[in-house]
GROMACS .gro file of C-alpha atoms in nm:
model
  340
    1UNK     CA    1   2.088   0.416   0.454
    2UNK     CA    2   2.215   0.154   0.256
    3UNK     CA    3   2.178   0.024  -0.148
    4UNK     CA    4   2.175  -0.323  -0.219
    5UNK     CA    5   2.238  -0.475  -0.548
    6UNK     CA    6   2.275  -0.826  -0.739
    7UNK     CA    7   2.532  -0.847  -1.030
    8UNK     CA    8   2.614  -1.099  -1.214
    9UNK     CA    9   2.868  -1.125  -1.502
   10UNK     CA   10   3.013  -1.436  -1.676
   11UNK     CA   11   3.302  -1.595  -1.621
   12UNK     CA   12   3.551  -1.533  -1.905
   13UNK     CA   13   3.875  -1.401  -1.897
   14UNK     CA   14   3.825  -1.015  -1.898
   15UNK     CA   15   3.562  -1.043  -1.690
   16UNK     CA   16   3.747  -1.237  -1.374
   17UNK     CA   17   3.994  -0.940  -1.441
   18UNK     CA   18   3.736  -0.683  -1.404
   19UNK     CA   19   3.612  -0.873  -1.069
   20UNK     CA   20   3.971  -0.892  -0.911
   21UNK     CA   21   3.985  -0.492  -0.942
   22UNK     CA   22   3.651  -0.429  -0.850
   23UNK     CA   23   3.730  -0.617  -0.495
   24UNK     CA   24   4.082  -0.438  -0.474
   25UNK     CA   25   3.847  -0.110  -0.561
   26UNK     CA   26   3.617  -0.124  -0.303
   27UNK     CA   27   3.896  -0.232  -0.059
   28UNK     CA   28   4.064   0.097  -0.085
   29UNK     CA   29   3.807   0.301  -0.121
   30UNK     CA   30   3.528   0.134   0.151
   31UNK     CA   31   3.296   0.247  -0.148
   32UNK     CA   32   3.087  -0.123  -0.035
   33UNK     CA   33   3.071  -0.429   0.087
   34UNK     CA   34   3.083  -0.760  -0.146
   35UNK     CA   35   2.980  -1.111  -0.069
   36UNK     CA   36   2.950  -1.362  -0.372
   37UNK     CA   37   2.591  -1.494  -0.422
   38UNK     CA   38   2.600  -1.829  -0.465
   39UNK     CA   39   2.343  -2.025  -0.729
   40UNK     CA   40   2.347  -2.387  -0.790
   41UNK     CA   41   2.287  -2.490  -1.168
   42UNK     CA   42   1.912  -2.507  -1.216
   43UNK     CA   43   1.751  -2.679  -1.484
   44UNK     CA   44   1.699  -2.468  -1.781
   45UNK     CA   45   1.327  -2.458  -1.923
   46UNK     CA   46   1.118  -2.155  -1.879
   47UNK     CA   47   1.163  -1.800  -2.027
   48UNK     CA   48   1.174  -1.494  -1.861
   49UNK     CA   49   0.794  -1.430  -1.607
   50UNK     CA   50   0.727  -1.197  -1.308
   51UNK     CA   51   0.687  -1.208  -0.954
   52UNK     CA   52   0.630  -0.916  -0.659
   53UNK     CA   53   0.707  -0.957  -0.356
   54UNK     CA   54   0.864  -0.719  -0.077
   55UNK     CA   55   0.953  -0.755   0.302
   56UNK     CA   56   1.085  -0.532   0.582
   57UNK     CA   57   1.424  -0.657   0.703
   58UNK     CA   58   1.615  -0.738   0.996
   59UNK     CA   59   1.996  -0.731   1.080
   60UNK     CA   60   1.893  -1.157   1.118
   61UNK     CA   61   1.767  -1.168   0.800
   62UNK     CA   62   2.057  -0.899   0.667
   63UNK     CA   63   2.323  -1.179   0.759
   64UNK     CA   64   2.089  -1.465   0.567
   65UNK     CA   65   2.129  -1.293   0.222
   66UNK     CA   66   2.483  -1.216   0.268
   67UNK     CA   67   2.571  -1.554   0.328
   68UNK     CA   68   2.301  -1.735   0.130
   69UNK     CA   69   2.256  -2.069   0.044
   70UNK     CA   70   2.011  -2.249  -0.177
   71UNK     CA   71   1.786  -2.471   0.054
   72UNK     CA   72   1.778  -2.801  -0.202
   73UNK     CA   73   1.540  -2.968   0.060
   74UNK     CA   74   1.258  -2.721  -0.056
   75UNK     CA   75   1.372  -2.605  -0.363
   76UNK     CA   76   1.504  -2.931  -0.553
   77UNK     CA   77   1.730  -2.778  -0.847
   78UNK     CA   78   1.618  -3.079  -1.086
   79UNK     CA   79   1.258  -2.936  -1.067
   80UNK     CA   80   1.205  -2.750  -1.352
   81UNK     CA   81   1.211  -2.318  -1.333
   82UNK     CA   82   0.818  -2.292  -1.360
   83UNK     CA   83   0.785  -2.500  -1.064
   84UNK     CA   84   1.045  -2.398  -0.785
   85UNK     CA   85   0.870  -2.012  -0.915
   86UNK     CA   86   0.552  -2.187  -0.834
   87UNK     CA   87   0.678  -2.316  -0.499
   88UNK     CA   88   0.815  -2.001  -0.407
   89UNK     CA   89   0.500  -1.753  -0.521
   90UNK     CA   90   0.293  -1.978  -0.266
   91UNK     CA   91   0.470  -1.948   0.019
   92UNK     CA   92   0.536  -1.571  -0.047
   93UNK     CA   93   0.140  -1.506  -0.057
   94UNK     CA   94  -0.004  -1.480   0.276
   95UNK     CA   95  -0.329  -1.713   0.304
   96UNK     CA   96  -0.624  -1.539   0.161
   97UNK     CA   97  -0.830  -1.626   0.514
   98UNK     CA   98  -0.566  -1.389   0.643
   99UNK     CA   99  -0.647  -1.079   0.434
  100UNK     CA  100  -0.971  -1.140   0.299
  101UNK     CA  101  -1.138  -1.025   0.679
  102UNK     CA  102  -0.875  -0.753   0.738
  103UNK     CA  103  -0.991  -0.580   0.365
  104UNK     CA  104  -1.327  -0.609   0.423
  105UNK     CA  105  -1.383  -0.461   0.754
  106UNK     CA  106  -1.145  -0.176   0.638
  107UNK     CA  107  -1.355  -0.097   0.351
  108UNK     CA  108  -1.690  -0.114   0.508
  109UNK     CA  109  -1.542   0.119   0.784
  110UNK     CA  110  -1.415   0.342   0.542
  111UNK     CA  111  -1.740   0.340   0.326
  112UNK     CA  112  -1.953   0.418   0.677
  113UNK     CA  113  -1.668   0.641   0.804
  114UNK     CA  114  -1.738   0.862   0.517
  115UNK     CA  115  -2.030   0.939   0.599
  116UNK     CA  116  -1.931   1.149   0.866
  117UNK     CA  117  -1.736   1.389   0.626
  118UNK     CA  118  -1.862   1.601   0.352
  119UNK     CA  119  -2.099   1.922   0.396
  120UNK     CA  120  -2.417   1.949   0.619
  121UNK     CA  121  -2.638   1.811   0.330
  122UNK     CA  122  -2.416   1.459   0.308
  123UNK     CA  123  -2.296   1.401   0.620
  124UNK     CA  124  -2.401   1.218   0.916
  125UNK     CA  125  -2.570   1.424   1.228
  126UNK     CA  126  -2.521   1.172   1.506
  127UNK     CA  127  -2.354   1.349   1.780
  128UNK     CA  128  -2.528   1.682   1.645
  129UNK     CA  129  -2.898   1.624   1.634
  130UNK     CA  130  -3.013   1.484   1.995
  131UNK     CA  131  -3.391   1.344   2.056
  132UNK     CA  132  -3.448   1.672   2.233
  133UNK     CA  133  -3.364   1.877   1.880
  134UNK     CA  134  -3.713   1.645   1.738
  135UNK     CA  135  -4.094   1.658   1.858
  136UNK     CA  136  -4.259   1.392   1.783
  137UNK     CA  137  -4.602   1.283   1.824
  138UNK     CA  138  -4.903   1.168   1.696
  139UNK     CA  139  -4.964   1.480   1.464
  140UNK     CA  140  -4.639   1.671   1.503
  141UNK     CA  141  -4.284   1.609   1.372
  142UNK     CA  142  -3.989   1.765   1.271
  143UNK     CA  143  -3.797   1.828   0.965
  144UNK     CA  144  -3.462   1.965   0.932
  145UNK     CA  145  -3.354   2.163   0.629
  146UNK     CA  146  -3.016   2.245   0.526
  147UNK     CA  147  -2.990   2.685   0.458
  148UNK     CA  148  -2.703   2.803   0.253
  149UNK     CA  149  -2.543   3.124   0.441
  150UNK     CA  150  -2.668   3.343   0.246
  151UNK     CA  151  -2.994   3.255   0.304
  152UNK     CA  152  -3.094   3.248   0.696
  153UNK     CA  153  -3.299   3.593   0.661
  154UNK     CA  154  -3.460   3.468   0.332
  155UNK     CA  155  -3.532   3.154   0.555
  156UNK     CA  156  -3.668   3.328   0.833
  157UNK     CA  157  -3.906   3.511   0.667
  158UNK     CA  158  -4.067   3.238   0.461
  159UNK     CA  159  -4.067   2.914   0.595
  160UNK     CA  160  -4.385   2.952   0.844
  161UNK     CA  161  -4.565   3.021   0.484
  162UNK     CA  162  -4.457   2.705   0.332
  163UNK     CA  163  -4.806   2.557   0.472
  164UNK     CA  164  -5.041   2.680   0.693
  165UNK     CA  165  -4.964   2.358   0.934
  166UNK     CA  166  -4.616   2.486   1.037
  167UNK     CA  167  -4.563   2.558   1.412
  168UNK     CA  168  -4.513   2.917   1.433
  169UNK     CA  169  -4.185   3.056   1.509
  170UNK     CA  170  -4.048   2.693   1.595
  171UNK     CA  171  -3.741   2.737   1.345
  172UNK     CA  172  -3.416   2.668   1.548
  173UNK     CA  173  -3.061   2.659   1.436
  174UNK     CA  174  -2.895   2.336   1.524
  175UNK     CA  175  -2.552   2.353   1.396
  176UNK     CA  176  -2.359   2.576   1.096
  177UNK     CA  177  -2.026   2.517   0.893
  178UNK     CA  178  -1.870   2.775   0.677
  179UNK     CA  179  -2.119   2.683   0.435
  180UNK     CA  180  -2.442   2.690   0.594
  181UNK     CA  181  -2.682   2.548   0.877
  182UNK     CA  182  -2.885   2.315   0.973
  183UNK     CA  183  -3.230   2.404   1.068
  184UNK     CA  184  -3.505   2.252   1.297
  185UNK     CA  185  -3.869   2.331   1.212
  186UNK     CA  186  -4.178   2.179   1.359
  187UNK     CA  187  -4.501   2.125   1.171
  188UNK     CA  188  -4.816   1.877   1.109
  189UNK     CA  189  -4.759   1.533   1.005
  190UNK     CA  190  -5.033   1.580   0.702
  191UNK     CA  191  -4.820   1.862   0.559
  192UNK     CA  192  -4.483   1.751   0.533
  193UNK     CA  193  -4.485   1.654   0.141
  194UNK     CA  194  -4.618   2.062   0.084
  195UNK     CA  195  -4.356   2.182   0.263
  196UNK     CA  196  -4.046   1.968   0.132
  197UNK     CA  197  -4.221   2.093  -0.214
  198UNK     CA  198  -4.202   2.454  -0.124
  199UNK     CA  199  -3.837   2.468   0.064
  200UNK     CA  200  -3.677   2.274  -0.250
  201UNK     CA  201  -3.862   2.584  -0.480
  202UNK     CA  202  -3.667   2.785  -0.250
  203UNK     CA  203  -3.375   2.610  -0.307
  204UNK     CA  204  -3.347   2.452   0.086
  205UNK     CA  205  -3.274   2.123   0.144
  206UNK     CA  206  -3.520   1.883   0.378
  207UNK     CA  207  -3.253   1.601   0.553
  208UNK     CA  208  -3.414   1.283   0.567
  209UNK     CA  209  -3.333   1.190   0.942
  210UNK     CA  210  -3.400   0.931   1.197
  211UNK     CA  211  -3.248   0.942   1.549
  212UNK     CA  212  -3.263   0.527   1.532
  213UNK     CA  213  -3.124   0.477   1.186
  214UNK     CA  214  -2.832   0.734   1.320
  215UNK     CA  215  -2.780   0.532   1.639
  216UNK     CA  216  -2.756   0.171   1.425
  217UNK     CA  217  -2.544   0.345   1.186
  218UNK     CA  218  -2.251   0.471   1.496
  219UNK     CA  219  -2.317   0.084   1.667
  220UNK     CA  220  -2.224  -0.081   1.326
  221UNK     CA  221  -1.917   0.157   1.305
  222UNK     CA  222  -1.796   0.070   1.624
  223UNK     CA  223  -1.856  -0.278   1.563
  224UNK     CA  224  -1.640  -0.280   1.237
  225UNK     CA  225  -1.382  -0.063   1.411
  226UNK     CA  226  -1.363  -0.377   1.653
  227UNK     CA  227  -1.369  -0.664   1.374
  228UNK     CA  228  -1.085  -0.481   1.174
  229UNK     CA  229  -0.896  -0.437   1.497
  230UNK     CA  230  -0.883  -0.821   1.527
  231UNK     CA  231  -0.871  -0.922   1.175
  232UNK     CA  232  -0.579  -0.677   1.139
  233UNK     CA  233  -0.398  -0.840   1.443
  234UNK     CA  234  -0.477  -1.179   1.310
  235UNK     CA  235  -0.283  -1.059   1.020
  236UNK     CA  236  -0.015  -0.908   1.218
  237UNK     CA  237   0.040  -1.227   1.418
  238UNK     CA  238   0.072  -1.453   1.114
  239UNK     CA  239   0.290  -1.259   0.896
  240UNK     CA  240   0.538  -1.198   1.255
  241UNK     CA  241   0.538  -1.602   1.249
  242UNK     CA  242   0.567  -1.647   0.886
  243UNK     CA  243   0.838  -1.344   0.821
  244UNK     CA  244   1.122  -1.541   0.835
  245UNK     CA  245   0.979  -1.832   0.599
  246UNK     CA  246   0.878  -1.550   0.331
  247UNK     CA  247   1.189  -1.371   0.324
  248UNK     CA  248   1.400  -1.715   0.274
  249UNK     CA  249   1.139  -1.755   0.006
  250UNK     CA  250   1.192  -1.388  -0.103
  251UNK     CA  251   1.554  -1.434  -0.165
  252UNK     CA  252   1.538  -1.797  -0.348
  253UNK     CA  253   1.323  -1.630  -0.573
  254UNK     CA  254   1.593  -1.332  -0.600
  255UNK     CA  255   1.850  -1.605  -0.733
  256UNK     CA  256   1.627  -1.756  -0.951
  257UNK     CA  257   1.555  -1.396  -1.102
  258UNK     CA  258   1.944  -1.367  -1.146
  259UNK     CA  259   1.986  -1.710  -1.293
  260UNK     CA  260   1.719  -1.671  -1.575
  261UNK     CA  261   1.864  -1.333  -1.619
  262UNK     CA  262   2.264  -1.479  -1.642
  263UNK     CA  263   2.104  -1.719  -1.889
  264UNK     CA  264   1.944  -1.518  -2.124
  265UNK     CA  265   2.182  -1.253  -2.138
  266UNK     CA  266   2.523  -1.486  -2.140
  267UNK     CA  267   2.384  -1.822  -2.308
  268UNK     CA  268   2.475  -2.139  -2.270
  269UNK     CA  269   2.643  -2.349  -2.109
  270UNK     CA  270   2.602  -2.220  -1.781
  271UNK     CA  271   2.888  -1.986  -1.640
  272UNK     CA  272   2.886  -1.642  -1.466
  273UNK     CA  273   2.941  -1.566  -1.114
  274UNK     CA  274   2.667  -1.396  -0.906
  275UNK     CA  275   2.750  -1.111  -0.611
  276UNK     CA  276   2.547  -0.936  -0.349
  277UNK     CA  277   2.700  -0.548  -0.297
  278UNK     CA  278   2.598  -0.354  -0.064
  279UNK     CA  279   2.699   0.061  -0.054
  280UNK     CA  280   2.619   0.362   0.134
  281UNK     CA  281   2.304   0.535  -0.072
  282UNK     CA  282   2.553   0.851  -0.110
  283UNK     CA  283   2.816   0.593  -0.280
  284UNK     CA  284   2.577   0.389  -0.476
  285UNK     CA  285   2.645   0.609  -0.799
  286UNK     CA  286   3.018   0.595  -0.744
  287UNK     CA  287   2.968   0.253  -0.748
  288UNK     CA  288   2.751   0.222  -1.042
  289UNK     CA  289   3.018   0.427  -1.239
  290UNK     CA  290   3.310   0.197  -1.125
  291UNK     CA  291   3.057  -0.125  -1.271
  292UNK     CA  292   3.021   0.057  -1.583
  293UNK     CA  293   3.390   0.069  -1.638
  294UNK     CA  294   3.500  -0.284  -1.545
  295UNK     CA  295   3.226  -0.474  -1.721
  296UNK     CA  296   3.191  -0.177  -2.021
  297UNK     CA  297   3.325  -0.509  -2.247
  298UNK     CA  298   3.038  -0.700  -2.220
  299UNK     CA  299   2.792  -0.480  -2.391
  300UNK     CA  300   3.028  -0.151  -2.544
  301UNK     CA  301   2.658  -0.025  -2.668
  302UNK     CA  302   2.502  -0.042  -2.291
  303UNK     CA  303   2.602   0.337  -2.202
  304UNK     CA  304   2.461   0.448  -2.522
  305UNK     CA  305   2.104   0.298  -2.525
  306UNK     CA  306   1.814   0.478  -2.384
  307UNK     CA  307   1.669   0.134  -2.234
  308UNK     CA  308   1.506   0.079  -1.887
  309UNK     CA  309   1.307  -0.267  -1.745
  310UNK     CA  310   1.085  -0.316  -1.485
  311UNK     CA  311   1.151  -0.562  -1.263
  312UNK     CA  312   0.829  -0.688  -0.998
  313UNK     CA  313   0.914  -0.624  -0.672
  314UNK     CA  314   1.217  -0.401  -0.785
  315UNK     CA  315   1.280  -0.051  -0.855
  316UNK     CA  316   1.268   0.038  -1.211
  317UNK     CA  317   1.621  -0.123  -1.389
  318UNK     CA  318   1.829   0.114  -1.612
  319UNK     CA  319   1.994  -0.131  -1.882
  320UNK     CA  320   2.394  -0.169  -1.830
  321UNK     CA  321   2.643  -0.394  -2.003
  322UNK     CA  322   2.594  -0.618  -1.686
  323UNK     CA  323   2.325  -0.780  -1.515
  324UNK     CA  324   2.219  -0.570  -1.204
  325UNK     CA  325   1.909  -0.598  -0.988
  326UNK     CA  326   1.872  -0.285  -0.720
  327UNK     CA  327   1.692  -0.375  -0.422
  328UNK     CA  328   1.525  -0.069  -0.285
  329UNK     CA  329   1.572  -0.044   0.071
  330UNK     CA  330   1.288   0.195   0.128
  331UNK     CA  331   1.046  -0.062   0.367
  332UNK     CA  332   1.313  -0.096   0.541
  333UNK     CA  333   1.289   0.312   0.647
  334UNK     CA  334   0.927   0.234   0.683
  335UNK     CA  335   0.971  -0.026   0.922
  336UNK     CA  336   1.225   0.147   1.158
  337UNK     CA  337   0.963   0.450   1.164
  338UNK     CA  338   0.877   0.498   1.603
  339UNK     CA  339   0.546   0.368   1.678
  340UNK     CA  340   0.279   0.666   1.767
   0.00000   0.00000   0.00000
C-alpha cells in the first residue's frame, strides 16, 4: 500500500538545490514517485481554519491529483480564501435530506434491535412465548416470572402459596439461559397484584407481557429494517453520482490547505513550489529521512522540537523544517475490502 504526501518548500536558492537532489534521489533509488502540485496565486486574507473531509479513491481519481489543476471556473482565485473554503465545504457535505433518513432509521432499529439482547428479565420474548404458552379468559391469565438458577426448587415449592387463586401445579418452564428461566404460571385475574407482591418478596421477577404489543414491536422492526434499507441506498446512489464532484472538491481544498500553510510559514510575497509524492508505506520513513536532510535549512530547530498538529481530515502532523501534509491511505484499504 501506498503513502501519499504534500510538500511544499520555498523557492530560494538552497532550497531549488535540495529539490534537484531529491528528484535525482528518488530516481536511483525508486524510493517514490513525484509530480509537482501546481497552485495558482490566491488572494491572501484569511488565517489559518479547519475542514474534514475524506473519500475512497480510484486509479481515475489517482491520475486527477497527480496531474491536478485548479478549476478557475468554480473556484475563481480573486475570491477571497474564506469563500472558495466556503464553496468547497458545501459541495463536500452531502445534502442533509440524504443522511438525515438513513441516521434515523438506523438508530430507531438499533434502539428496538436492542431489545432483543440482554438477559431474560430485559429482553424481548417474541419468537419464545407463543399464544399457546398464555390462558386467557374471562377470570384466568397468565403471568410469567423470571427464576434465577438457583432458585427453580425454591420456586417450585412456593409459588402455588403466593395466593390461594393460583392454578395448581400449572408452573411451566418456557425457556432458560445460563442465568435463569422463564416461567409460566396460571392464576385468577383478581389476584394478580398479591402475587407479583409475594414473588418480588421472594426475589422473582413478574415480566410484563403482551403477545400483541410483542407482535407490533417485530412488525415495526421489520418495517425500519426496510426504510433504512432504502434510505441507505438512496445514500449510496447519490454519493456514487456525486463521488467524483467531492473528490475534485476534496483536492482544491487540499491546495488551498497547502497555500495558507506556504504562506504562513514562508511569508510574503508569494513563492514556494508545491509537490505531490507518493512512496511505498515500507519506504515512506526512508523518505521522510531523505526530506529531513535536504530541507534541514529551513528550520535547523525542526528535528529538535517535540511539536505535532492536527490537521482535519489528516493523520496527526509531526512538525518538520518543511511543510508536509500525509494523506492516510487507509479508506482506501477499506474500500477494496470483498463484498460479503
Amino acid at each position: 500500500m501506498s503513502d501519499f504526501c504534500l510538500i511544499s518548500v520555498p523557492l530560494d536558492k538552497t532550497s531549488l538545490t535540495s529539490v534537484e537532489k531529491l528528484k535525482r534521489s528518488i530516481k536511483k533509488t525508486h524510493m517514490a514517485s513525484c509530480w509537482r502540485f501546481t497552485i495558482p496565486d490566491l488572494k491572501v486574507s484569511v488565517a489559518r481554519r479547519g475542514w474534514d473531509f475524506s473519500f475512497h479513491f480510484s486509479e481515475n481519481l489517482m491520475n486527477y491529483v497527480t496531474k491536478f489543476q485548479w478549476d478557475k471556473s468554480k473556484y475563481p482565485t480573486a475570491l477571497p480564501l474564506s469563500t472558495l473554503a466556503d464553496i468547497i465545504n458545501k459541495l463536500g457535505q452531502p445534502e442533509v435530506s440524504k443522511t438525515s433518513g438513513f441516521i434515523a432509521s438506523s438508530a430507531c432499529l438499533l434502539m428496538f434491535s436492542a431489545v432483543f439482547s440482554g438477559n431474560l428479565q430485559t429482553r424481548s420474548l417474541n419468537g419464545i412465548v407463543s399464544k399457546d404458552d398464555l390462558v386467557v379468559s374471562e377470570y384466568l391469565t397468565t403471568l410469567l416470572v423470571v427464576v434465577s438458577r438457583g432458585s427453580y426448587l425454591q420456586w417450585e415449592r412456593s409459588y402455588e402459596s403466593f395466593s390461594v387463586f393460583v392454578v395448581p401445579r400449572s408452573s411451566r418452564k418456557l425457556t432458560e439461559d445460563r442465568e435463569g428461566a422463564i416461567f409460566a404460571v396460571t392464576l385468577f385475574k383478581r389476584a394478580v397484584c398479591d402475587f407479583k407482591a409475594k414473588a418480588l418478596q421472594s426475589k422473582f421477577v413478574v415480566r410484563e407481557y403482551s403477545f400483541d404489543v410483542e407482535e407490533k414491536k417485530q412488525l415495526e422492526i421489520v418495517k425500519l429494517s426496510v426504510q433504512k434499507k432504502e434510505q441507505h441506498g438512496i445514500l449510496v446512489r447519490w454519493l456514487k453520482v456525486n463521488l467524483t464532484q467531492l473528490f475534485m472538491a476534496w483536492i482544491h481544498l487540499k491546495a488551498l490547505r497547502v497555500f495558507v500553510e506556504s504562506v504562513l510559514r514562508y511569508g510574503l510575497p508569494v513563492n514556494y513550489q508545491a509537490f505531490l509524492l507518493e512512496t511505498d508505506r515500507k519506504r515512506s520513513k526512508k523518505l521522510k529521512e531523505e526530506l529531513n536532510s535536504l530541507f534541514v535549512h529551513l528550520d535547523p530547530t525542526a528535528s529538535t522540537k517535540d511539536v505535532s498538529y492536527d490537521i482535519p481530515g489528516l493523520c496527526q502532523q509531526d512538525y518538520s523544517s518543511y511543510i508536509c501534509f500525509h494523506i492516510s491511505t487507509s479508506v482506501l484499504e477499506i474500500s477494496e475490502k470483498p463484498d460479503t
